[in-house]
Amino acid sequence: MTNVSNLVPARLERLYHWLRRYYWLWPLISFGSGIFSFFLISRQQSLGAWLALALMLTWLLLSLESLWSWWHRHREHSSLPRLLATFCAQLTHQETLFFCLPFFLITTVWDSGQAIFTGLLVVCAIVSIVDPLYFSIAEKRRWLYFSYHALCVFAVLLVVGPLLLRLSTGTSLLLAAIVFPLVALPSLISILRPDRAWRWLALVVLAISISGGAWALRTFIPPATLWIDASALSPSFDTAEREPRGSMVLTPDNLRARGLYAFTAVHAPLGLNEHIRHVWRHEGKVVDEIDLTIQGGRDQGYRAWSRKQHFGTDIAGNWQVDVVTDAGQRLGVIRFEVIDDVDQARKVDGRLERTPGIGWLRRHQKD
């Protein structure tokens, strides 16, 4: 009688070769499901939470597979073929990255350091669909492969926290920063090879440094699941309708006499309460900060506004209103210039404008 333990790896080998015949389909499926998931989340938040939960369960299955292989390491033909395990990990990486990317693409402020982090995720997504490159890293650069895996976990936690656990973006970032070095532990062990006490100490210090570094660089990380749907400047505001009103030319005299409202419609997941700030800057210097609280779930974004009345004497120059989270992650910015020449000065009339970003995603998300 054929040993059952020998049949399982043989069947897995056949399954692997069958799947490899259609490998070119998986990147398309992953990309399509990622975009589809984003649109579904914009229509039904609970469905998006289940999709995020499914991704986390996939990570758990991969971890259990590694544990199972280690547990049966002394048995002949008892561990899963490494190529099959890598192929499964590749599919999970593709699904994770293409699921998360739309959330980062839409919220990234592209003229800031956030473009570096989102660009890194784009590179990782490309690597996941280029088989020779991906398998070369998986087989020859194990420390880099585990770092790649840790970055994917870091990204998915930034999305899952607000969607599934209703955590603020700052709390989700803190959680991801703590988990990141733990998931990257195999990579750190491969680099340091701790065989002495001082190497173990160095491992702990490096892990803590990575976690602290991820938090310290939070301004470079977009607040996934939060973005500005529209913004406007106006001299007055209808608080009952929550809409900007009136028109005004941005000259020093007009601002001193009437003040200025900054309006933002911030998109957030259903059930999420988030604290944000409008930071008013003149020539790069902070002159005012106004705390606001937003609630998620509204299709057109939660309407939040601030008003600056006291401009002082030196008003002319470049102004901007940064919209930032409690953790300091920037959602977007409203820029305007104040000049004395009435004919050359900009006129604001409360008209809603979309902020820079991936326009086609914003249009389809709202429609």
mmCIF file of N, CA and C in Angstrom, residues 65-192:
data_model
loop_
_atom_site.group_PDB
_atom_site.id
_atom_site.type_symbol
_atom_site.label_atom_id
_atom_site.label_comp_id
_atom_site.label_asym_id
_atom_site.label_seq_id
_atom_site.Cartn_x
_atom_site.Cartn_y
_atom_site.Cartn_z
ATOM 1 N N GLU A 65 2.086 27.166 7.469
ATOM 2 C CA GLU A 65 2.781 26.281 6.534
ATOM 3 C C GLU A 65 4.270 26.204 6.879
ATOM 4 N N SER A 66 4.863 27.340 7.221
ATOM 5 C CA SER A 66 6.279 27.352 7.598
ATOM 6 C C SER A 66 6.499 26.546 8.876
ATOM 7 N N LEU A 67 5.576 26.713 9.851
ATOM 8 C CA LEU A 67 5.685 25.960 11.092
ATOM 9 C C LEU A 67 5.534 24.469 10.843
ATOM 10 N N TRP A 68 4.605 24.106 9.962
ATOM 11 C CA TRP A 68 4.374 22.698 9.645
ATOM 12 C C TRP A 68 5.612 22.081 8.988
ATOM 13 N N SER A 69 6.251 22.813 8.087
ATOM 14 C CA SER A 69 7.456 22.326 7.418
ATOM 15 C C SER A 69 8.590 22.121 8.419
ATOM 16 N N TRP A 70 8.713 23.068 9.366
ATOM 17 C CA TRP A 70 9.763 22.935 10.367
ATOM 18 C C TRP A 70 9.495 21.735 11.281
ATOM 19 N N TRP A 71 8.237 21.534 11.646
ATOM 20 C CA TRP A 71 7.871 20.456 12.552
ATOM 21 C C TRP A 71 8.172 19.083 11.937
ATOM 22 N N HIS A 72 8.032 18.960 10.585
ATOM 23 C CA HIS A 72 8.250 17.694 9.894
ATOM 24 C C HIS A 72 9.583 17.671 9.140
ATOM 25 N N ARG A 73 10.530 18.465 9.613
ATOM 26 C CA ARG A 73 11.779 18.602 8.863
ATOM 27 C C ARG A 73 12.599 17.314 8.833
ATOM 28 N N HIS A 74 12.394 16.412 9.800
ATOM 29 C CA HIS A 74 13.171 15.179 9.852
ATOM 30 C C HIS A 74 12.505 14.031 9.094
ATOM 31 N N ARG A 75 11.331 14.252 8.568
ATOM 32 C CA ARG A 75 10.624 13.196 7.842
ATOM 33 C C ARG A 75 10.861 13.344 6.342
ATOM 34 N N GLU A 76 11.122 12.277 5.694
ATOM 35 C CA GLU A 76 11.381 12.310 4.259
ATOM 36 C C GLU A 76 10.104 12.647 3.504
ATOM 37 N N HIS A 77 10.200 13.597 2.565
ATOM 38 C CA HIS A 77 9.081 14.027 1.714
ATOM 39 C C HIS A 77 7.899 14.549 2.520
ATOM 40 N N SER A 78 8.158 15.072 3.717
ATOM 41 C CA SER A 78 7.036 15.532 4.537
ATOM 42 C C SER A 78 6.788 17.026 4.408
ATOM 43 N N SER A 79 7.791 17.766 3.968
ATOM 44 C CA SER A 79 7.613 19.216 3.847
ATOM 45 C C SER A 79 7.139 19.580 2.453
ATOM 46 N N LEU A 80 6.422 20.662 2.392
ATOM 47 C CA LEU A 80 5.939 21.133 1.094
ATOM 48 C C LEU A 80 7.110 21.533 0.218
ATOM 49 N N PRO A 81 7.024 21.276 -1.081
ATOM 50 C CA PRO A 81 8.094 21.719 -1.976
ATOM 51 C C PRO A 81 8.313 23.226 -1.852
ATOM 52 N N ARG A 82 9.566 23.635 -1.818
ATOM 53 C CA ARG A 82 9.874 25.047 -1.617
ATOM 54 C C ARG A 82 9.324 25.920 -2.742
ATOM 55 N N LEU A 83 9.370 25.399 -3.960
ATOM 56 C CA LEU A 83 8.847 26.189 -5.074
ATOM 57 C C LEU A 83 7.355 26.436 -4.925
ATOM 58 N N LEU A 84 6.625 25.419 -4.464
ATOM 59 C CA LEU A 84 5.185 25.597 -4.268
ATOM 60 C C LEU A 84 4.907 26.618 -3.172
ATOM 61 N N ALA A 85 5.689 26.546 -2.083
ATOM 62 C CA ALA A 85 5.505 27.507 -0.998
ATOM 63 C C ALA A 85 5.799 28.925 -1.469
ATOM 64 N N THR A 86 6.868 29.074 -2.266
ATOM 65 C CA THR A 86 7.214 30.396 -2.791
ATOM 66 C C THR A 86 6.155 30.904 -3.756
ATOM 67 N N PHE A 87 5.621 29.985 -4.557
ATOM 68 C CA PHE A 87 4.580 30.370 -5.503
ATOM 69 C C PHE A 87 3.326 30.841 -4.760
ATOM 70 N N CYS A 88 2.949 30.146 -3.687
ATOM 71 C CA CYS A 88 1.798 30.558 -2.881
ATOM 72 C C CYS A 88 2.045 31.925 -2.238
ATOM 73 N N ALA A 89 3.288 32.113 -1.752
ATOM 74 C CA ALA A 89 3.635 33.408 -1.167
ATOM 75 C C ALA A 89 3.565 34.512 -2.212
ATOM 76 N N GLN A 90 3.991 34.195 -3.438
ATOM 77 C CA GLN A 90 3.941 35.182 -4.515
ATOM 78 C C GLN A 90 2.506 35.616 -4.793
ATOM 79 N N LEU A 91 1.595 34.664 -4.843
ATOM 80 C CA LEU A 91 0.183 35.000 -5.071
ATOM 81 C C LEU A 91 -0.349 35.881 -3.944
ATOM 82 N N THR A 92 0.053 35.557 -2.713
ATOM 83 C CA THR A 92 -0.397 36.356 -1.571
ATOM 84 C C THR A 92 0.182 37.754 -1.619
ATOM 85 N N HIS A 93 1.459 37.867 -1.981
ATOM 86 C CA HIS A 93 2.075 39.190 -2.108
ATOM 87 C C HIS A 93 1.384 40.018 -3.190
ATOM 88 N N GLN A 94 1.094 39.387 -4.316
ATOM 89 C CA GLN A 94 0.399 40.097 -5.390
ATOM 90 C C GLN A 94 -0.961 40.592 -4.916
ATOM 91 N N GLU A 95 -1.736 39.711 -4.290
ATOM 92 C CA GLU A 95 -3.075 40.090 -3.845
ATOM 93 C C GLU A 95 -3.009 41.200 -2.801
ATOM 94 N N THR A 96 -2.062 41.087 -1.874
ATOM 95 C CA THR A 96 -1.924 42.089 -0.825
ATOM 96 C C THR A 96 -1.548 43.451 -1.397
ATOM 97 N N LEU A 97 -0.531 43.471 -2.247
ATOM 98 C CA LEU A 97 -0.051 44.744 -2.784
ATOM 99 C C LEU A 97 -1.094 45.418 -3.665
ATOM 100 N N PHE A 98 -1.739 44.638 -4.520
ATOM 101 C CA PHE A 98 -2.731 45.245 -5.410
ATOM 102 C C PHE A 98 -4.022 45.579 -4.681
ATOM 103 N N PHE A 99 -4.261 44.939 -3.547
ATOM 104 C CA PHE A 99 -5.385 45.338 -2.701
ATOM 105 C C PHE A 99 -5.099 46.674 -2.020
ATOM 106 N N CYS A 100 -3.864 46.843 -1.529
ATOM 107 C CA CYS A 100 -3.512 48.039 -0.767
ATOM 108 C C CYS A 100 -3.205 49.251 -1.644
ATOM 109 N N LEU A 101 -2.637 49.014 -2.827
ATOM 110 C CA LEU A 101 -2.146 50.125 -3.645
ATOM 111 C C LEU A 101 -3.179 51.215 -3.927
ATOM 112 N N PRO A 102 -4.423 50.867 -4.303
ATOM 113 C CA PRO A 102 -5.375 51.952 -4.583
ATOM 114 C C PRO A 102 -5.560 52.915 -3.414
ATOM 115 N N PHE A 103 -5.541 52.401 -2.181
ATOM 116 C CA PHE A 103 -5.709 53.262 -1.012
ATOM 117 C C PHE A 103 -4.542 54.219 -0.851
ATOM 118 N N PHE A 104 -3.329 53.761 -1.175
ATOM 119 C CA PHE A 104 -2.165 54.641 -1.053
ATOM 120 C C PHE A 104 -2.058 55.591 -2.248
ATOM 121 N N LEU A 105 -2.388 55.107 -3.437
ATOM 122 C CA LEU A 105 -2.313 55.960 -4.617
ATOM 123 C C LEU A 105 -3.257 57.152 -4.507
ATOM 124 N N ILE A 106 -4.415 56.938 -3.927
ATOM 125 C CA ILE A 106 -5.413 58.013 -3.897
ATOM 126 C C ILE A 106 -5.143 59.028 -2.796
ATOM 127 N N THR A 107 -4.439 58.615 -1.735
ATOM 128 C CA THR A 107 -4.237 59.518 -0.602
ATOM 129 C C THR A 107 -2.849 60.139 -0.558
ATOM 130 N N THR A 108 -1.937 59.673 -1.408
ATOM 131 C CA THR A 108 -0.564 60.198 -1.395
ATOM 132 C C THR A 108 -0.515 61.649 -1.863
ATOM 133 N N VAL A 109 0.188 62.482 -1.106
ATOM 134 C CA VAL A 109 0.492 63.848 -1.537
ATOM 135 C C VAL A 109 1.781 63.751 -2.344
ATOM 136 N N TRP A 110 1.661 63.845 -3.665
ATOM 137 C CA TRP A 110 2.756 63.456 -4.550
ATOM 138 C C TRP A 110 3.921 64.422 -4.571
ATOM 139 N N ASP A 111 3.736 65.633 -4.090
ATOM 140 C CA ASP A 111 4.865 66.565 -4.037
ATOM 141 C C ASP A 111 5.495 66.576 -2.643
ATOM 142 N N SER A 112 5.350 65.470 -1.923
ATOM 143 C CA SER A 112 5.943 65.340 -0.591
ATOM 144 C C SER A 112 6.703 64.023 -0.504
ATOM 145 N N GLY A 113 7.291 63.754 0.670
ATOM 146 C CA GLY A 113 8.030 62.524 0.880
ATOM 147 C C GLY A 113 7.169 61.274 0.814
ATOM 148 N N GLN A 114 5.840 61.428 0.877
ATOM 149 C CA GLN A 114 4.948 60.273 0.789
ATOM 150 C C GLN A 114 5.104 59.536 -0.533
ATOM 151 N N ALA A 115 5.521 60.244 -1.565
ATOM 152 C CA ALA A 115 5.706 59.621 -2.875
ATOM 153 C C ALA A 115 6.780 58.531 -2.823
ATOM 154 N N ILE A 116 7.744 58.651 -1.896
ATOM 155 C CA ILE A 116 8.803 57.640 -1.779
ATOM 156 C C ILE A 116 8.217 56.321 -1.299
ATOM 157 N N PHE A 117 7.384 56.372 -0.258
ATOM 158 C CA PHE A 117 6.793 55.141 0.280
ATOM 159 C C PHE A 117 5.870 54.485 -0.733
ATOM 160 N N THR A 118 4.980 55.264 -1.333
ATOM 161 C CA THR A 118 4.056 54.701 -2.318
ATOM 162 C C THR A 118 4.811 54.184 -3.534
ATOM 163 N N GLY A 119 5.857 54.901 -3.947
ATOM 164 C CA GLY A 119 6.681 54.422 -5.050
ATOM 165 C C GLY A 119 7.341 53.087 -4.729
ATOM 166 N N LEU A 120 7.755 52.906 -3.458
ATOM 167 C CA LEU A 120 8.344 51.634 -3.037
ATOM 168 C C LEU A 120 7.324 50.502 -3.145
ATOM 169 N N LEU A 121 6.075 50.773 -2.777
ATOM 170 C CA LEU A 121 5.027 49.755 -2.903
ATOM 171 C C LEU A 121 4.775 49.412 -4.371
ATOM 172 N N VAL A 122 4.835 50.405 -5.239
ATOM 173 C CA VAL A 122 4.657 50.160 -6.670
ATOM 174 C C VAL A 122 5.777 49.257 -7.189
ATOM 175 N N VAL A 123 7.007 49.527 -6.764
ATOM 176 C CA VAL A 123 8.142 48.689 -7.168
ATOM 177 C C VAL A 123 7.947 47.258 -6.670
ATOM 178 N N CYS A 124 7.514 47.101 -5.427
ATOM 179 C CA CYS A 124 7.260 45.762 -4.873
ATOM 180 C C CYS A 124 6.184 45.037 -5.666
ATOM 181 N N ALA A 125 5.147 45.768 -6.083
ATOM 182 C CA ALA A 125 4.078 45.152 -6.876
ATOM 183 C C ALA A 125 4.614 44.675 -8.224
ATOM 184 N N ILE A 126 5.490 45.472 -8.821
ATOM 185 C CA ILE A 126 6.089 45.071 -10.101
ATOM 186 C C ILE A 126 6.954 43.832 -9.919
ATOM 187 N N VAL A 127 7.749 43.805 -8.829
ATOM 188 C CA VAL A 127 8.586 42.647 -8.548
ATOM 189 C C VAL A 127 7.737 41.381 -8.401
ATOM 190 N N SER A 128 6.561 41.509 -7.787
ATOM 191 C CA SER A 128 5.717 40.333 -7.539
ATOM 192 C C SER A 128 5.192 39.699 -8.820
ATOM 193 N N ILE A 129 5.164 40.444 -9.914
ATOM 194 C CA ILE A 129 4.639 39.884 -11.160
ATOM 195 C C ILE A 129 5.740 39.551 -12.167
ATOM 196 N N VAL A 130 6.991 39.829 -11.811
ATOM 197 C CA VAL A 130 8.134 39.466 -12.665
ATOM 198 C C VAL A 130 8.766 38.217 -12.070
ATOM 199 N N ASP A 131 8.392 37.060 -12.587
ATOM 200 C CA ASP A 131 8.799 35.793 -11.987
ATOM 201 C C ASP A 131 10.305 35.632 -11.812
ATOM 202 N N PRO A 132 11.132 35.856 -12.852
ATOM 203 C CA PRO A 132 12.575 35.646 -12.663
ATOM 204 C C PRO A 132 13.147 36.474 -11.518
ATOM 205 N N LEU A 133 12.721 37.729 -11.423
ATOM 206 C CA LEU A 133 13.226 38.609 -10.371
ATOM 207 C C LEU A 133 12.725 38.161 -9.001
ATOM 208 N N TYR A 134 11.430 37.851 -8.917
ATOM 209 C CA TYR A 134 10.839 37.458 -7.637
ATOM 210 C C TYR A 134 11.474 36.178 -7.103
ATOM 211 N N PHE A 135 11.586 35.143 -7.954
ATOM 212 C CA PHE A 135 12.129 33.866 -7.502
ATOM 213 C C PHE A 135 13.631 33.957 -7.230
ATOM 214 N N SER A 136 14.316 34.846 -7.935
ATOM 215 C CA SER A 136 15.736 35.054 -7.659
ATOM 216 C C SER A 136 15.930 35.626 -6.254
ATOM 217 N N ILE A 137 15.092 36.603 -5.881
ATOM 218 C CA ILE A 137 15.169 37.171 -4.529
ATOM 219 C C ILE A 137 14.795 36.121 -3.489
ATOM 220 N N ALA A 138 13.741 35.339 -3.780
ATOM 221 C CA ALA A 138 13.265 34.339 -2.827
ATOM 222 C C ALA A 138 14.297 33.245 -2.576
ATOM 223 N N GLU A 139 15.092 32.896 -3.596
ATOM 224 C CA GLU A 139 16.028 31.779 -3.474
ATOM 225 C C GLU A 139 17.434 32.211 -3.069
ATOM 226 N N LYS A 140 17.867 33.409 -3.504
ATOM 227 C CA LYS A 140 19.262 33.801 -3.297
ATOM 228 C C LYS A 140 19.436 34.936 -2.289
ATOM 229 N N ARG A 141 18.393 35.689 -2.020
ATOM 230 C CA ARG A 141 18.479 36.824 -1.100
ATOM 231 C C ARG A 141 17.384 36.668 -0.047
ATOM 232 N N ARG A 142 17.549 35.676 0.811
ATOM 233 C CA ARG A 142 16.494 35.376 1.772
ATOM 234 C C ARG A 142 16.235 36.543 2.721
ATOM 235 N N TRP A 143 17.284 37.261 3.128
ATOM 236 C CA TRP A 143 17.080 38.395 4.032
ATOM 237 C C TRP A 143 16.240 39.480 3.360
ATOM 238 N N LEU A 144 16.487 39.699 2.054
ATOM 239 C CA LEU A 144 15.708 40.683 1.320
ATOM 240 C C LEU A 144 14.276 40.198 1.105
ATOM 241 N N TYR A 145 14.129 38.897 0.904
ATOM 242 C CA TYR A 145 12.805 38.313 0.699
ATOM 243 C C TYR A 145 11.945 38.468 1.952
ATOM 244 N N PHE A 146 12.518 38.218 3.122
ATOM 245 C CA PHE A 146 11.770 38.381 4.369
ATOM 246 C C PHE A 146 11.473 39.857 4.643
ATOM 247 N N SER A 147 12.378 40.741 4.244
ATOM 248 C CA SER A 147 12.112 42.179 4.376
ATOM 249 C C SER A 147 10.951 42.588 3.475
ATOM 250 N N TYR A 148 10.923 42.031 2.287
ATOM 251 C CA TYR A 148 9.834 42.261 1.333
ATOM 252 C C TYR A 148 8.509 41.813 1.951
ATOM 253 N N HIS A 149 8.532 40.620 2.560
ATOM 254 C CA HIS A 149 7.346 40.077 3.208
ATOM 255 C C HIS A 149 6.890 41.002 4.343
ATOM 256 N N ALA A 150 7.835 41.493 5.136
ATOM 257 C CA ALA A 150 7.509 42.370 6.260
ATOM 258 C C ALA A 150 6.896 43.681 5.785
ATOM 259 N N LEU A 151 7.397 44.217 4.680
ATOM 260 C CA LEU A 151 6.842 45.460 4.139
ATOM 261 C C LEU A 151 5.395 45.255 3.692
ATOM 262 N N CYS A 152 5.103 44.087 3.109
ATOM 263 C CA CYS A 152 3.724 43.789 2.704
ATOM 264 C C CYS A 152 2.798 43.736 3.916
ATOM 265 N N VAL A 153 3.272 43.113 4.999
ATOM 266 C CA VAL A 153 2.482 43.060 6.232
ATOM 267 C C VAL A 153 2.278 44.474 6.781
ATOM 268 N N PHE A 154 3.333 45.278 6.757
ATOM 269 C CA PHE A 154 3.261 46.662 7.231
ATOM 270 C C PHE A 154 2.185 47.430 6.468
ATOM 271 N N ALA A 155 2.181 47.280 5.140
ATOM 272 C CA ALA A 155 1.216 48.008 4.307
ATOM 273 C C ALA A 155 -0.209 47.547 4.568
ATOM 274 N N VAL A 156 -0.410 46.237 4.684
ATOM 275 C CA VAL A 156 -1.778 45.739 4.854
ATOM 276 C C VAL A 156 -2.327 46.125 6.222
ATOM 277 N N LEU A 157 -1.475 46.226 7.245
ATOM 278 C CA LEU A 157 -1.938 46.654 8.560
ATOM 279 C C LEU A 157 -2.403 48.109 8.541
ATOM 280 N N LEU A 158 -1.748 48.937 7.731
ATOM 281 C CA LEU A 158 -2.160 50.335 7.618
ATOM 282 C C LEU A 158 -3.560 50.460 7.028
ATOM 283 N N VAL A 159 -3.940 49.500 6.183
ATOM 284 C CA VAL A 159 -5.263 49.517 5.564
ATOM 285 C C VAL A 159 -6.289 48.794 6.442
ATOM 286 N N VAL A 160 -5.882 47.650 7.001
ATOM 287 C CA VAL A 160 -6.802 46.824 7.786
ATOM 288 C C VAL A 160 -7.218 47.527 9.080
ATOM 289 N N GLY A 161 -6.277 48.244 9.727
ATOM 290 C CA GLY A 161 -6.579 48.892 11.001
ATOM 291 C C GLY A 161 -7.826 49.764 10.949
ATOM 292 N N PRO A 162 -7.880 50.767 10.059
ATOM 293 C CA PRO A 162 -9.086 51.601 9.974
ATOM 294 C C PRO A 162 -10.303 50.860 9.434
ATOM 295 N N LEU A 163 -10.110 49.968 8.443
ATOM 296 C CA LEU A 163 -11.252 49.302 7.809
ATOM 297 C C LEU A 163 -11.901 48.263 8.720
ATOM 298 N N LEU A 164 -11.079 47.429 9.334
ATOM 299 C CA LEU A 164 -11.598 46.279 10.062
ATOM 300 C C LEU A 164 -11.706 46.538 11.562
ATOM 301 N N LEU A 165 -10.678 47.142 12.142
ATOM 302 C CA LEU A 165 -10.633 47.335 13.586
ATOM 303 C C LEU A 165 -11.121 48.710 14.022
ATOM 304 N N ARG A 166 -11.430 49.587 13.060
ATOM 305 C CA ARG A 166 -11.877 50.949 13.342
ATOM 306 C C ARG A 166 -10.838 51.737 14.144
ATOM 307 N N LEU A 167 -9.566 51.415 13.934
ATOM 308 C CA LEU A 167 -8.489 52.154 14.575
ATOM 309 C C LEU A 167 -8.208 53.422 13.786
ATOM 310 N N SER A 168 -7.776 54.457 14.467
ATOM 311 C CA SER A 168 -7.368 55.669 13.760
ATOM 312 C C SER A 168 -6.124 55.362 12.941
ATOM 313 N N THR A 169 -5.846 56.199 11.960
ATOM 314 C CA THR A 169 -4.677 55.961 11.116
ATOM 315 C C THR A 169 -3.393 56.029 11.931
ATOM 316 N N GLY A 170 -3.361 56.898 12.948
ATOM 317 C CA GLY A 170 -2.175 56.982 13.796
ATOM 318 C C GLY A 170 -1.967 55.716 14.614
ATOM 319 N N THR A 171 -3.054 55.178 15.194
ATOM 320 C CA THR A 171 -2.961 53.941 15.968
ATOM 321 C C THR A 171 -2.588 52.775 15.064
ATOM 322 N N SER A 172 -3.154 52.732 13.859
ATOM 323 C CA SER A 172 -2.812 51.674 12.902
ATOM 324 C C SER A 172 -1.343 51.734 12.528
ATOM 325 N N LEU A 173 -0.819 52.939 12.357
ATOM 326 C CA LEU A 173 0.595 53.111 12.033
ATOM 327 C C LEU A 173 1.470 52.650 13.188
ATOM 328 N N LEU A 174 1.073 52.964 14.419
ATOM 329 C CA LEU A 174 1.832 52.532 15.588
ATOM 330 C C LEU A 174 1.844 51.009 15.680
ATOM 331 N N LEU A 175 0.682 50.381 15.450
ATOM 332 C CA LEU A 175 0.593 48.915 15.463
ATOM 333 C C LEU A 175 1.487 48.303 14.390
ATOM 334 N N ALA A 176 1.431 48.870 13.181
ATOM 335 C CA ALA A 176 2.260 48.364 12.083
ATOM 336 C C ALA A 176 3.741 48.530 12.389
ATOM 337 N N ALA A 177 4.111 49.645 13.036
ATOM 338 C CA ALA A 177 5.510 49.882 13.378
ATOM 339 C C ALA A 177 6.008 48.864 14.403
ATOM 340 N N ILE A 178 5.132 48.421 15.311
ATOM 341 C CA ILE A 178 5.516 47.417 16.307
ATOM 342 C C ILE A 178 5.634 46.036 15.675
ATOM 343 N N VAL A 179 4.697 45.704 14.786
ATOM 344 C CA VAL A 179 4.675 44.376 14.166
ATOM 345 C C VAL A 179 5.782 44.233 13.128
ATOM 346 N N PHE A 180 6.140 45.321 12.464
ATOM 347 C CA PHE A 180 7.089 45.281 11.353
ATOM 348 C C PHE A 180 8.396 44.557 11.702
ATOM 349 N N PRO A 181 9.103 44.937 12.785
ATOM 350 C CA PRO A 181 10.358 44.231 13.076
ATOM 351 C C PRO A 181 10.151 42.785 13.502
ATOM 352 N N LEU A 182 8.965 42.472 14.062
ATOM 353 C CA LEU A 182 8.695 41.084 14.451
ATOM 354 C C LEU A 182 8.568 40.193 13.219
ATOM 355 N N VAL A 183 7.874 40.706 12.201
ATOM 356 C CA VAL A 183 7.726 39.939 10.969
ATOM 357 C C VAL A 183 9.056 39.861 10.224
ATOM 358 N N ALA A 184 9.856 40.915 10.368
ATOM 359 C CA ALA A 184 11.156 40.953 9.683
ATOM 360 C C ALA A 184 12.244 40.229 10.464
ATOM 361 N N LEU A 185 11.886 39.570 11.569
ATOM 362 C CA LEU A 185 12.877 38.904 12.412
ATOM 363 C C LEU A 185 13.737 37.893 11.645
ATOM 364 N N PRO A 186 13.140 37.048 10.762
ATOM 365 C CA PRO A 186 13.998 36.128 9.997
ATOM 366 C C PRO A 186 15.056 36.848 9.170
ATOM 367 N N SER A 187 14.682 38.011 8.646
ATOM 368 C CA SER A 187 15.645 38.791 7.871
ATOM 369 C C SER A 187 16.769 39.310 8.764
ATOM 370 N N LEU A 188 16.417 39.790 9.948
ATOM 371 C CA LEU A 188 17.429 40.302 10.872
ATOM 372 C C LEU A 188 18.361 39.190 11.335
ATOM 373 N N ILE A 189 17.803 38.006 11.583
ATOM 374 C CA ILE A 189 18.619 36.868 12.000
ATOM 375 C C ILE A 189 19.593 36.463 10.884
ATOM 376 N N SER A 190 19.119 36.513 9.635
ATOM 377 C CA SER A 190 19.987 36.169 8.504
ATOM 378 C C SER A 190 21.142 37.147 8.379
ATOM 379 N N ILE A 191 20.897 38.411 8.727
ATOM 380 C CA ILE A 191 21.944 39.427 8.604
ATOM 381 C C ILE A 191 22.946 39.334 9.753
ATOM 382 N N LEU A 192 22.453 39.238 10.990
ATOM 383 C CA LEU A 192 23.319 39.294 12.160
ATOM 384 C C LEU A 192 23.858 37.935 12.586
#
